[in-house]
Every structure is written in structure tokens, then in C-alpha cells.
Coordinates of C-alpha atoms and ligand atoms in Angstrom, one line a residue:
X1 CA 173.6 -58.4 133.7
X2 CA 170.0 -59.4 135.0
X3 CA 168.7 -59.9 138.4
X4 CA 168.2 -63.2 139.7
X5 CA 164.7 -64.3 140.9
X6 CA 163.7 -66.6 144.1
X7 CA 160.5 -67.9 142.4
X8 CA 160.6 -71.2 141.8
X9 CA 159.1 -72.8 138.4
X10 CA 156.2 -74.3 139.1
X11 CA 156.2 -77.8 137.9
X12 CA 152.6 -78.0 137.3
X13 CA 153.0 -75.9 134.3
X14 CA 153.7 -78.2 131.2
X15 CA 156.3 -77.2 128.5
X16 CA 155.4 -76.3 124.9
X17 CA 155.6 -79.1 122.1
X18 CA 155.4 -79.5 118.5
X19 CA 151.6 -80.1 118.6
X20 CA 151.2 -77.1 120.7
X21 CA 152.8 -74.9 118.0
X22 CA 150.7 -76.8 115.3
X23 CA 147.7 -75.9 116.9
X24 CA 148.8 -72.1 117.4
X25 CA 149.5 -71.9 114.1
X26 CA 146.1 -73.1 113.0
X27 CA 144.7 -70.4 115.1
X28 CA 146.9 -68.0 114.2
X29 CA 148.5 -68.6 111.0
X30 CA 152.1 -69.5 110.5
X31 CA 153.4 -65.8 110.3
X32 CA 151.8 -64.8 113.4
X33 CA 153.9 -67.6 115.8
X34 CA 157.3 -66.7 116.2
X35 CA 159.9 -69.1 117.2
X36 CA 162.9 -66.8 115.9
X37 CA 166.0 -67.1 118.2
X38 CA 166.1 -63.0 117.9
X39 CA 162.9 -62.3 118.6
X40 CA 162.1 -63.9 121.3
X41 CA 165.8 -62.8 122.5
X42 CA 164.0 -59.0 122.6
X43 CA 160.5 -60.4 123.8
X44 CA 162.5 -62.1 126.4
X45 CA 164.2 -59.4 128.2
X46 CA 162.6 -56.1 129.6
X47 CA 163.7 -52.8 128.1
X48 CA 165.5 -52.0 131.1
X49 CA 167.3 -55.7 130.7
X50 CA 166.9 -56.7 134.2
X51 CA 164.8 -59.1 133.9
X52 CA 165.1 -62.1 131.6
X53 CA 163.3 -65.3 130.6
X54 CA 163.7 -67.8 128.6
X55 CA 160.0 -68.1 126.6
X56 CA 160.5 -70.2 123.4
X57 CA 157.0 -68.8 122.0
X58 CA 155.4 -65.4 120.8
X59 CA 152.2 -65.2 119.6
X60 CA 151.0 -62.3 118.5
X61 CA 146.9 -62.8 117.9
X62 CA 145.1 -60.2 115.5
X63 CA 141.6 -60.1 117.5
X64 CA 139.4 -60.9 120.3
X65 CA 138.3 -64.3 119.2
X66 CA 142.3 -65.4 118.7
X67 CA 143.1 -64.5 122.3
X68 CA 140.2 -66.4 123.5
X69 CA 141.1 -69.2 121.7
X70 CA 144.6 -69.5 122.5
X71 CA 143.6 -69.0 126.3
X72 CA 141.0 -71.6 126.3
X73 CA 144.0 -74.1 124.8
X74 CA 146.8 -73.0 126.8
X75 CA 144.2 -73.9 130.0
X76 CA 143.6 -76.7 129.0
X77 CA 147.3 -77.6 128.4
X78 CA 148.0 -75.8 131.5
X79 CA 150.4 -74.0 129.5
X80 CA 151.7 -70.6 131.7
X81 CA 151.4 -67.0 129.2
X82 CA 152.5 -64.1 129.7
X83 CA 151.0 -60.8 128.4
X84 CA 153.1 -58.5 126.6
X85 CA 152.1 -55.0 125.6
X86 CA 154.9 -52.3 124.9
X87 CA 156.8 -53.7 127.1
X88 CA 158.1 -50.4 128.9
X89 CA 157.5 -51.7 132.9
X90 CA 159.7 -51.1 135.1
X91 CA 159.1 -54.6 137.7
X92 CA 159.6 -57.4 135.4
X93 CA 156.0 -57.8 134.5
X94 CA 155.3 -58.0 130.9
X95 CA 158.1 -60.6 130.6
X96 CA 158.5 -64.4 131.1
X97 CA 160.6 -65.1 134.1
X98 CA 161.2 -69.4 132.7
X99 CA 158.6 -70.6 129.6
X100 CA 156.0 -68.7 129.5
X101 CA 154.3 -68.5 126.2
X102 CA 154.6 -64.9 124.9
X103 CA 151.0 -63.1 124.1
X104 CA 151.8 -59.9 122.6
X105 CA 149.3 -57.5 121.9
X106 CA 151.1 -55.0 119.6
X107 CA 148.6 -56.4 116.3
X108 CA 145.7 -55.1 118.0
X109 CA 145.9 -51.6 117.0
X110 CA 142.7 -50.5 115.7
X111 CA 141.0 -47.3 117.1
X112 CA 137.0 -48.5 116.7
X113 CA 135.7 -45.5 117.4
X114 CA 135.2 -41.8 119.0
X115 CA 131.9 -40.5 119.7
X116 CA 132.7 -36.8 118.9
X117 CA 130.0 -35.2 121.6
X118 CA 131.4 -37.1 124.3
X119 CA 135.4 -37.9 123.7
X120 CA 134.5 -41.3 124.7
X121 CA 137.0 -43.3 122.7
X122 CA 137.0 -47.4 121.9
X123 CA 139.9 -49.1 120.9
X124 CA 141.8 -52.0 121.1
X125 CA 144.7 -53.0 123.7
X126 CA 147.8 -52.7 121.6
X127 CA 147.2 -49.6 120.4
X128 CA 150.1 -47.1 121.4
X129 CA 149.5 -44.5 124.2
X130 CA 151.0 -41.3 121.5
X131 CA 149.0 -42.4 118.1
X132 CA 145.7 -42.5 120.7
X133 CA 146.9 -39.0 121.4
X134 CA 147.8 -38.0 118.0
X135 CA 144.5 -39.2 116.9
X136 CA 142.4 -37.7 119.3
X137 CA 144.4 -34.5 119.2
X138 CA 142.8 -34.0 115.5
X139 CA 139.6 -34.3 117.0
X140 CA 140.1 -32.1 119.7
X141 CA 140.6 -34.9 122.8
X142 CA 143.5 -35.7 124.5
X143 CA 143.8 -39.1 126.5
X144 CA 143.9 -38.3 130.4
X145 CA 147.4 -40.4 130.3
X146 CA 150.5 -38.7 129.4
X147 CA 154.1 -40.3 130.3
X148 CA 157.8 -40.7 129.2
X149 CA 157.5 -44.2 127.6
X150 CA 154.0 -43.0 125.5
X151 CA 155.9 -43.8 122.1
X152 CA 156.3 -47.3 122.9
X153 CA 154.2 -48.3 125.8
X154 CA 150.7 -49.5 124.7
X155 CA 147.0 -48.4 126.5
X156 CA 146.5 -52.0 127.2
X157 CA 149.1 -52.1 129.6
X158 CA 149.2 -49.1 130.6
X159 CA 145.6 -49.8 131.9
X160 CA 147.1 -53.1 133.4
X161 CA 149.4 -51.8 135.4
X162 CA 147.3 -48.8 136.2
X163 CA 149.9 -46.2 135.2
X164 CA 149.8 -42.5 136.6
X165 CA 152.3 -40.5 134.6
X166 CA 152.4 -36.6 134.4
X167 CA 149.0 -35.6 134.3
X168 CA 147.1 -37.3 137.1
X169 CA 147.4 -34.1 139.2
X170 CA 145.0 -33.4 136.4
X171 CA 143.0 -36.2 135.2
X172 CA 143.2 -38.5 137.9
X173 CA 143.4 -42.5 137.8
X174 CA 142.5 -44.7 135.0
X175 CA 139.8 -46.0 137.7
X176 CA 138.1 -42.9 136.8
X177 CA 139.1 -42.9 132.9
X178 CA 138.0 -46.2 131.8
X179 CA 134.1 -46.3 131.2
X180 CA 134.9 -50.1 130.2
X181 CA 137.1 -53.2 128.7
X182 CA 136.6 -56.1 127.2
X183 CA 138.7 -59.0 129.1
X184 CA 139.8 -62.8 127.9
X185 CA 139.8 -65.1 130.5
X186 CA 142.5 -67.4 131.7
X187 CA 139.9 -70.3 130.1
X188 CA 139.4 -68.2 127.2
X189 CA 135.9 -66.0 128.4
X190 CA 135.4 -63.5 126.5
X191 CA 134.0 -60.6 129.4
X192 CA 132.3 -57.8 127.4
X193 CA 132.4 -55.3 129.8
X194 CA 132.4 -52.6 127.0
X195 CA 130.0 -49.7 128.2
X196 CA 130.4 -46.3 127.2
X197 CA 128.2 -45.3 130.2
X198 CA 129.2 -42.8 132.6
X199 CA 127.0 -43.8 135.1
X200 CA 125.8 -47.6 135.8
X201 CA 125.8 -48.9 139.1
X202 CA 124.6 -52.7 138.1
X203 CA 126.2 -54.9 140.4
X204 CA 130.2 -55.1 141.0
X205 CA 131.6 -53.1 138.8
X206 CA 134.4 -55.6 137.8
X207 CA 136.4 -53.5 135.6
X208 CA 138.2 -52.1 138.1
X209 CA 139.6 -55.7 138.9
X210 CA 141.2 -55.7 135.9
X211 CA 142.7 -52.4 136.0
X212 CA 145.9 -52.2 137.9
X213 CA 146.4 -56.6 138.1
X214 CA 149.2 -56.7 136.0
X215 CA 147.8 -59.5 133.4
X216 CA 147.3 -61.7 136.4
X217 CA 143.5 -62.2 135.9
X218 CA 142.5 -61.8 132.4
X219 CA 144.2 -60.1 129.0
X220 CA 142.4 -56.8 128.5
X221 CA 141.2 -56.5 124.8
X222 CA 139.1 -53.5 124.0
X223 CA 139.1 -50.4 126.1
X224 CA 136.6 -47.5 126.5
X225 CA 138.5 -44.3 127.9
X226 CA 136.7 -41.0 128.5
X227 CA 139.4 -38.4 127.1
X228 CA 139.3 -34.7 128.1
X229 CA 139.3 -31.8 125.8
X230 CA 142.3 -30.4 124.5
X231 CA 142.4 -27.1 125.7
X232 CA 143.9 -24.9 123.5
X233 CA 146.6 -23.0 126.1
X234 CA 149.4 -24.9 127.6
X235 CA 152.2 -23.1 129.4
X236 CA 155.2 -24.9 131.4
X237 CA 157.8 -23.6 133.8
X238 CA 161.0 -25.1 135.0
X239 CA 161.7 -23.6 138.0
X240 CA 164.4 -23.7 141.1
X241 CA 164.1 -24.2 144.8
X242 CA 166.6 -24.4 147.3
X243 CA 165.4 -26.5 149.5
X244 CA 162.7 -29.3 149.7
X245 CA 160.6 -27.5 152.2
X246 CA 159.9 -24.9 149.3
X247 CA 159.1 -27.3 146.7
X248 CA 156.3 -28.5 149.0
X249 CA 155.7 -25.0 149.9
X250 CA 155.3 -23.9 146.4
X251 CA 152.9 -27.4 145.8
X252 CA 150.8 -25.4 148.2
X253 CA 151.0 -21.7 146.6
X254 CA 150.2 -23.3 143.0
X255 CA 147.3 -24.8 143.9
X256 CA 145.5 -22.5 145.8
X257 CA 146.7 -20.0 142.9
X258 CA 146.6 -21.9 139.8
X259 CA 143.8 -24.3 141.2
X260 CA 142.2 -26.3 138.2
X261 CA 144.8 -24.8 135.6
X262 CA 147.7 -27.1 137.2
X263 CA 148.2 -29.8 134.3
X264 CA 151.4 -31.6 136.1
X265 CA 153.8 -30.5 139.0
X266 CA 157.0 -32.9 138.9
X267 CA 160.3 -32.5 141.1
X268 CA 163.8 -33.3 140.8
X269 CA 166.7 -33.0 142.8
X270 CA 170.0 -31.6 141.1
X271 CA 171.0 -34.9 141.0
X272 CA 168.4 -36.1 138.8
X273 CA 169.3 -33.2 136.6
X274 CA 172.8 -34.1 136.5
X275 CA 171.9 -37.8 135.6
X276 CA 169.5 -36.3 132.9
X277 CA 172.4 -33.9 131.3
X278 CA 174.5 -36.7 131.3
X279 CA 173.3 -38.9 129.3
X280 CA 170.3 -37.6 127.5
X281 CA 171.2 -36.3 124.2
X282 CA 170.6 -33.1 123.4
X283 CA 169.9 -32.0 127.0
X284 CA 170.6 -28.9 128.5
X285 CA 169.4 -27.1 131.6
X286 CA 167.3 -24.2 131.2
X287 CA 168.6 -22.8 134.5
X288 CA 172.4 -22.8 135.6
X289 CA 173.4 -26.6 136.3
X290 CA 174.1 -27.1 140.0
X291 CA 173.5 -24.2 141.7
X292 CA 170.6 -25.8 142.9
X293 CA 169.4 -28.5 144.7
X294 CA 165.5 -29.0 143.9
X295 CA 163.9 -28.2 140.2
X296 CA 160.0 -28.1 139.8
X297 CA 158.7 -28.2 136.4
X298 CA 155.0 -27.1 136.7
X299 CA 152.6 -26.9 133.4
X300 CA 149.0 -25.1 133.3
X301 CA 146.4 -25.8 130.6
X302 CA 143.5 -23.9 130.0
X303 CA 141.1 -22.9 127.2
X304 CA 142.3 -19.2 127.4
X305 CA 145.4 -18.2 126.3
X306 CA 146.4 -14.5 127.6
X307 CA 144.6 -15.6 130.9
X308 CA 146.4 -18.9 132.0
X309 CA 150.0 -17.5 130.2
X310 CA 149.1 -14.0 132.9
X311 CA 147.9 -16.1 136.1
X312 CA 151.4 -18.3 135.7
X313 CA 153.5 -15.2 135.0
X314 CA 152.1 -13.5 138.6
X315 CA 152.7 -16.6 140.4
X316 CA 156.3 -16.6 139.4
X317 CA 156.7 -13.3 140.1
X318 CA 155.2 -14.0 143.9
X319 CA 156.8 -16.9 144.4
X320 CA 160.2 -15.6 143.8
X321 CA 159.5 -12.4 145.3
X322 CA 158.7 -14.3 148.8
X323 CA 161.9 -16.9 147.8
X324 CA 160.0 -20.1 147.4
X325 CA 161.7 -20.1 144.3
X326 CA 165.4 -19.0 143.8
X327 CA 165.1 -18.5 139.8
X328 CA 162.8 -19.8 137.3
X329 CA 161.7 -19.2 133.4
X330 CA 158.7 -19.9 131.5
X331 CA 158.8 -21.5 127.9
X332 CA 158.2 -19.1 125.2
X333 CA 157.2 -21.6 122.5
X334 CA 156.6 -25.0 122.6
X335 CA 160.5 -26.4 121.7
X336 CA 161.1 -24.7 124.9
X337 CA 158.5 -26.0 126.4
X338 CA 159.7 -29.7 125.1
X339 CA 163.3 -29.0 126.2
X340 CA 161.9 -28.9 129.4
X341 CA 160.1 -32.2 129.5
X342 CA 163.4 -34.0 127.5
X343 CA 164.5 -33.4 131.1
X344 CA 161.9 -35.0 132.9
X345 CA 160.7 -37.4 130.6
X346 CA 164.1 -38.7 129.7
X347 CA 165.1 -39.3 133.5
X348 CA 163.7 -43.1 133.4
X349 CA 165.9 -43.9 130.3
X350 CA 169.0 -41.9 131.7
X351 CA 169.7 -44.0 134.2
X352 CA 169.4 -47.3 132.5
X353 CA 172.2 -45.9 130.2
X354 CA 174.4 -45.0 133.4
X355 CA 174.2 -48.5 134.2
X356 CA 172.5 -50.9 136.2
X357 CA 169.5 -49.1 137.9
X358 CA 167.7 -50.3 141.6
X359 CA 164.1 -48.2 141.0
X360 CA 161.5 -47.5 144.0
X361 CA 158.0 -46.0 142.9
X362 CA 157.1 -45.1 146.7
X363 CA 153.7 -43.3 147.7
X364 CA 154.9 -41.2 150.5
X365 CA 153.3 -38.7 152.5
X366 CA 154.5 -35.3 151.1
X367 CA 156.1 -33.8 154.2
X368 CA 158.5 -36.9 154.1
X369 CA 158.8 -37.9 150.9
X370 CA 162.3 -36.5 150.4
X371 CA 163.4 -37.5 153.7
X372 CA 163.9 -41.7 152.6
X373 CA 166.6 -40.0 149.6
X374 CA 168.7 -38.5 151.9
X375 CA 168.5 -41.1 154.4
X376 CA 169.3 -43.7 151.4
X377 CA 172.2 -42.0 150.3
X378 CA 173.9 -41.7 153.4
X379 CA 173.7 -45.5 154.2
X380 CA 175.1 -45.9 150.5
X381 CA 177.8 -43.6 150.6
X382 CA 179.8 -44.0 147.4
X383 CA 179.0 -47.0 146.7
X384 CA 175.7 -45.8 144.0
X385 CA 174.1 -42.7 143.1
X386 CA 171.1 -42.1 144.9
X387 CA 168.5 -39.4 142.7
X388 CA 165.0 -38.5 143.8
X389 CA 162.3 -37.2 141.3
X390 CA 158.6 -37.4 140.8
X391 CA 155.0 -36.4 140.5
X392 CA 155.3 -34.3 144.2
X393 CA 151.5 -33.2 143.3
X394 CA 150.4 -36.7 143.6
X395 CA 153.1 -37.8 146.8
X396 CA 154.9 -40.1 144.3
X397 CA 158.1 -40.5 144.6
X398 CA 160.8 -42.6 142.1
X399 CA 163.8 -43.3 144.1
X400 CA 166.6 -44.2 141.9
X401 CA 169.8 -45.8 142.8
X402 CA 172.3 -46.3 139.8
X403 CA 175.5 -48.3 140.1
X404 CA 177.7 -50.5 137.7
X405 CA 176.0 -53.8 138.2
X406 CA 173.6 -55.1 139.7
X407 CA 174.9 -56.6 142.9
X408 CA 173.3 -58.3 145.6
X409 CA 175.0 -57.0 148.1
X410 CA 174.1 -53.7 147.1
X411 CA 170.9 -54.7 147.4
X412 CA 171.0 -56.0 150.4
X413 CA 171.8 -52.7 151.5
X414 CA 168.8 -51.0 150.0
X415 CA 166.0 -54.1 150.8
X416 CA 164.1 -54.6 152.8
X417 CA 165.1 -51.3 154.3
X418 CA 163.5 -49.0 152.0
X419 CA 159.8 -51.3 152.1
X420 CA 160.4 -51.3 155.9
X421 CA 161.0 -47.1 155.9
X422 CA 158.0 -47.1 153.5
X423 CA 155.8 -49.2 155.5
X424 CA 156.6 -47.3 158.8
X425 CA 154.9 -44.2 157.1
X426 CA 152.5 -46.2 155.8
X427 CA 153.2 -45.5 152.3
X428 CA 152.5 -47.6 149.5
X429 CA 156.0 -49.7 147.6
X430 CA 154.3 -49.4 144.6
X431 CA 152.5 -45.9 143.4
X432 CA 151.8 -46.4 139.7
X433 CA 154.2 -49.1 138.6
X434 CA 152.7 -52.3 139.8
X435 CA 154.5 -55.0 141.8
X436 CA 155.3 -57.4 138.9
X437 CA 158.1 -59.6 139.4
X438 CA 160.0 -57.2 141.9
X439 CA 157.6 -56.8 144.6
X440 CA 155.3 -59.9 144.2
X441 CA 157.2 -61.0 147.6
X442 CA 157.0 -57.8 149.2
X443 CA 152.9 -57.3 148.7
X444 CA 152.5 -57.6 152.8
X445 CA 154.6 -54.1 153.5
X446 CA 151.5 -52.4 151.6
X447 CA 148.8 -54.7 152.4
X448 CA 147.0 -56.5 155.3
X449 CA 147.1 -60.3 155.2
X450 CA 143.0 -60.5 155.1
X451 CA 143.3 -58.4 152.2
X452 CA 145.8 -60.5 150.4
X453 CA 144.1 -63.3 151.6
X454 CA 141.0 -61.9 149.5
X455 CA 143.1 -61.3 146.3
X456 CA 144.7 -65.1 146.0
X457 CA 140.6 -65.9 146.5
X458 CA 140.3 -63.9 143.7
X459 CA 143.1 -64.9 141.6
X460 CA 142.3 -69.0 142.1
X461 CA 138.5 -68.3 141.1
X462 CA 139.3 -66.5 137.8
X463 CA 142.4 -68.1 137.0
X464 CA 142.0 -71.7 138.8
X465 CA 145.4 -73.0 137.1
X466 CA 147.2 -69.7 137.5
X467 CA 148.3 -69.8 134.0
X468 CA 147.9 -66.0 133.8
X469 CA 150.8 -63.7 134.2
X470 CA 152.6 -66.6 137.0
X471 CA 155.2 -65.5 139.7
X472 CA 153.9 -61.5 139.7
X473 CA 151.5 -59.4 141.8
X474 CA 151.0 -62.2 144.6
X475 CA 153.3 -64.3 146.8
X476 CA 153.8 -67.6 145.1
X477 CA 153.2 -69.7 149.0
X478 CA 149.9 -68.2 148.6
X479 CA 149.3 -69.4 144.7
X480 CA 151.0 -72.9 144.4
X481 CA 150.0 -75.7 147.6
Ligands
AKG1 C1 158.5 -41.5 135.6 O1 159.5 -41.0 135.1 O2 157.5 -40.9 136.0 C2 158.4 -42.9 135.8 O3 157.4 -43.5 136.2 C3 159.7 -43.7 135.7 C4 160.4 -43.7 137.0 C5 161.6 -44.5 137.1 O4 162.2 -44.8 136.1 O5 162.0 -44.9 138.2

């Protein structure tokens, strides 16, 4: 089953017709606009099938100047798109929610170039997050992104949606990644914004506009990411804590200990774990299953081997000799290490096969960011499974609530209760996974009106028609008169 949306269609939006696919396929050429029933059935519907729409249309351009151009028409025709990368969200934003034509970017995979010196690396938006990696790895980089869905999810969206993933503790925001893009448009612009600078304080730097708006004001193209080294040591623990206090006591410890070495410091309850054994193939816990109730999977990188692999040996040895942690093991190779992150990694896709899935990517102050689990599974009772897991070195939580079906009365019980409890703390509803469809109503528990205010000014000045990306990011009563 899918979720049903509120949005209405909006009837300024025309529907596609047979001169409309005549005149993408002149663009494009015949093979590159699909129309097939099964194809658009998968373009359709998010991985996570929640959300669904009903696009008759994928295109699927080759370069630069084919985006432009099918913008420029599809404004004219005041035809509604949607932009598709990997399709891997997780808010119903890379797919139509009625019509939209379908602008995939998944033929736009060509890595244009590295500069060696530097690690500054150009390529285009389709390209998938794992072959950048696998490519730069032979060169000695490593893209500053790393996250679950990196064999399917492409850098173009990624940048789009402004993803965080496992190693921001590390490498920080794509705000501070990207050096530059290359943006179409809703009228079919072509913005080249591609410098390889790292410095260049000329006026707005309108990049950043781009990053994180979900497709809403332009289809990135080309990206320019500065990637960091690939340091040649890389150790991983999986470790146990008793309670949450501890976990946040041990955040502390690591990085006054491990300071710059920390690569990624994620959390998960035991009942994340136990979602994770369940249904993730393979999977087994490195520690004995239930005994406790928080795991902590921390990873160190660093150029010298003997000295990182000693430094997170002591701290273990600390840690549990004060009882911050009540057990704990270090990978002694790297399928260890990678049994450890099946865990992790695999979490997202383990509950989706449990069933229907109600997911919360909160911003949270530290101190309290466990506190909205607990309280969430005690006004569920048995009615779902409530997990908790996340990047607790970057105050992100992912509150999970699994259940047979998606219901609305069970969520009615969860909304708007957890925006309201997230609000209150003045978190943020939405860390790293954009608003999308989901939250496009719920912008104003994170945001002040002026400021929203400034972002529909912004949206109606680049995107006048509001072709791009329609019914996400924004309140539609703020979009449509
Ligand atoms: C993660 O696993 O870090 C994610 O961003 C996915 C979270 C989720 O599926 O709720």
C-alpha cells in the first residue's frame, strides 16, 4: 500500500500529448522517451513504495544541452517534471505525485575529470555515489560522502537533497564539498557555475541554493566536489553501552581522545539490531544479541597504521575499564570490518522489508535525542515497533516506526506529535533527508514564516510556473494563488 497525499493537482499544469512526445523525441531520440507501462511502473513508485504517481513519461537526456532543451519546452507548455536520480529518498521526492514528466538523470554518467594535485573531481549528475568512489579510490581520493544507499543513489541527488550519511562527523556538509555545479533552469538556463576554486567570494554564491532544494529550483548537471585523501588506515569498532547516557558519554571520550581520527560514530538501540538481524541476510551480531540496549559503531581513519589501530585499542581499553562501554571488539580485517556496517547500513532497507515503515530524520539536541524514542514508543504501545538509530556525532537521529500497513490512524498517532516534540526543542524535522513530499506541509515547525516567506520569493523568481519538482519542499497555499 502507498500513502495518500493532501496536495491537490494543480490545474494550471497541462497534460502531455502526442505532439509533446514528438517533440521529445526529436530532442531526444526515440530510444531515450520511454512510454513502457513497466517502466514507468518502477519510475513511478519510490524504492520504499510509499509514494506513487502516475507519470506517463520518462525521459532520460544524454547531456547538458538535452536538459536545457526539454526544460525550456516543458515551460513553455507548462508541462510539470520531476527530477529523478537514483531514486533512493526517503520523502517522496524524486517521484511524481499525479503527471509529472519523468527527467531521469541516470545517462549522465561521465566522470570529466580529476585534477590529481588537488582531488578536485568534475563530473556529471547521474553518476553513482560508489563508481565516484571506486574511481577515486584508484587515484588515491575518496568522495567526502559515504552512505547505505551509495550503490544506487546518484551524486546529483545526493547533492539535491543535501545528504549527510556516515562520514560527516568527518567531512562535513556538501556546502562545504561542492566547489561548484552546473544547473538547468526551469526555462531551460543553462547556469555554469562550474568553478574548481576554493576560494571566490564574487557576489552570492548561488550554489548553495541549489544544494539541499530538492529539484525545486533547477536540475543540477555537472558537479565539482573537492574529495579528501584516502588515508591508508581505517579501523572500526562495534561496541555496547548500557544506557544512553553512556553513548553520549563515550561521544565525548572519543573525541577528546581520538579527536580528528573519528571517521563516523553511529548508534543503535537493540532494537535496531534486532530489526537488522531479522531481516538482513547474512547478518549477525558481533556482540551477544540482546543483552544490550545501545550499540555504537565508531570508525577511525588515518594515514598511520600501528598508530591509529594503538590509539583506538587504549580507548577501548579506558572506556570499558571506567564502564562507558559494557563489551566491545574491533575488526581484525576488513570483512569484519564490513560485517559491522551490513548492520548499520542495512537498517534503512530492514525495515522496508518488515513492512510498512513511518521514518523521522530529526536534528535533536544530543542530550535529548533518545528521549522522543522512548516517549514514542510508549504512546504506541503495541501497536508498531518503535527503533532509534543514527549519526549521534552529528545529533541526527532516524526514528523508525514499522507496522503492517500504513494506516492513518497510526499516523495520526505519531503526527503532528513528533514535529510538535521536535519543534519544542527546537530541532530541525528534517536533518539530511529533505522534506520532499512528506514534510512540504510541515516546513513551519523548522522554519519562521519571514523565512519561508523568502523561499516561495525565491522559488516564483527562478521557477515562475513552478514546473520544477511541484507539491515538495514548500507549502502548496504559498506556490499556487
Ligand atoms: C541512514 O541509515 O543513515 C539513513 O539516512 C536512513 C534512515 C532511515 O531509513 O530512516
Amino acid at each position: 500500500s502507498s500513502v495518500a497525499t493532501n496536495a491537490k493537482r494543480n490545474p494550471a499544469f497541462s497534460t502531455i500529448n502526442l505532439d509533446d512526445v514528438l517533440h521529445f523525441k526529436e530532442i531526444l531520440g526515440h530510444k531515450n522517451v520511454i512510454q513502457d507501462e513497466d517502466r514507468l511502473l518502477a519510475a513511478n513508485v519510490d524504492w520504499m513504495r510509499k509514494y506513487k504517481g502516475s507519470s506517463q513519461l520518462l525521459l532520460l537526456p544524454r547531456n547538458t544541452e538535452e536538459v536545457s532543451k526539454i526544460l525550456k519546452y516543458c515551460n513553455s507548455r507548462c508541462l510539470a517534471v520531476v527530477p529523478q536520480g537514483g531514486n533512493t529518498g526517503l520523502v517522496g521526492g524524486s517521484v511524481p505525485v499525479y503527471d509529472e514528466v519523468i527527467i531521469n538523470l541516470s545517462a549522465m554518467d561521465k566522470i570529466i575529470s580529476l585534477d590529481k594535485v588537488n582531488g578536485i573531481l568534475i563530473c556529471e549528475a547521474g553518476c553513482i555515489l560508489e563508481n565516484l568512489n571506486s574511481f577515486l579510490a584508484n587515484e588515491g581520493y575518496i568522495m567526502p560522502l559515504d552512505l547505505g544507499a551509495k550503490g544506487s543513489c546518484q551524486i546529483g541527488g545526493n547533492i539535491s537533497t543535501n545528504a549527510g550519511g556516515l562520514h560527516f562527523i568527518r567531512y562535513g556538509s556538501l556546502h562545504g564539498n561542492i566547489l561548484g555545479l552546473e544547473v538547468i533552469l526551469a526555462d531551460g538556463t543553462i547556469l555554469d557555475m562550474l568553478t574548481t576554486l576554493r576560494k571566490d567570494n564574487t557576489g552570492y554564491d548561488l550554489k548553495h541554493l541549489f544544494i539541499g532544494s530538492e529539484g525545486t529550483l533547477g536540475i543540477i548537471t555537472k558537479i565539482v566536489v573537492l574529495t579528501p585523501c584516502k588515508l591508508s588506515s581505517t579501523n572500526s569498532a562495534f561496541l555496547a553501552c548500557s544506557d544512553y547516557l553512556s553513548c553520549q558519554k563515550l561521544l565525548a571520550e572519543a573525541k577528546q581522545d581520538l579527536g580528528e581520527a573519528i571517521s563516523a560514530f553511529e548508534f543503535m538501540d537493540c532494537n535496531s539490531v534486532e530489526m537488522a538481524l531479522t531481516h538482513i541476510e547474512g547478518a549477525r551480531n558481533p556482540l551477544p544479541a540482546s543483552l544490550y540496549k545501545f550499540y555504537v559503531l565508531i570508525e577511525t581513519t588515518g594515514a598511520d597504521e600501528s598508530y591509529n589501530r594503538t590509539k583506538l585499542e587504549a580507548f577501548l581499553l579506558r572506556s570499558m575499564e571506567v564502564g562507558l562501554i559494557s563489551d566491545g571488539v574491533i575488526a581484525q580485517d576488513l570483512n569484519q570490518a564490513s560485517s559491522f556496517w551490513q548492520i548499520r547500513e542495512g537498517l534503512s532497507e530492514a525495515t522496508t522489508k518488515a513492512g510498512a515503515v513511518y521514518k523521522y530524520d530529526l536534528s535533536l539536541p544530543v542530550d535529548m535525542l533518545y528521549s522522543i524514542v522512548e516517549e514514542m514508543r510508549a504512546r504506541l504501545g503495541n501497536i508498531a515497533k518503535v527503533i532509534g538509530y543514527g549519526h549521534l556525532g552529528d545529533g541526527n537521529l532516524h526514528l523508525n516506526i514499522s507496522t503492517t500497513h500504513y494506516d492513518e490512524k497510526i499516523q495520526a498517532q505519531i503526527e503532528p506529535f513528533v514535529y510538535e516534540w521536535t519543534a519544542h526543542h527546537r530541532g530541525s524535522i528534517s536533518a539530511e533527508h529533505g522534506l520532499g513530499l512528506m514534510k512540504a506541509e510541515k516546513i513551519h515547525y523548522s522554519k519562521s514564516e519571514e523565512t519561508v516567506k523568502v523561499m516561495a520569493s525565491i522559488k516564483k523568481l527562478l521557477d515562475p510556473k513552478g514546473i520544477l519538482n511541484p507539491y515538495k519542499v514548500l507549502p502548496q497555499s504559498m506556490l499556487q494563488s
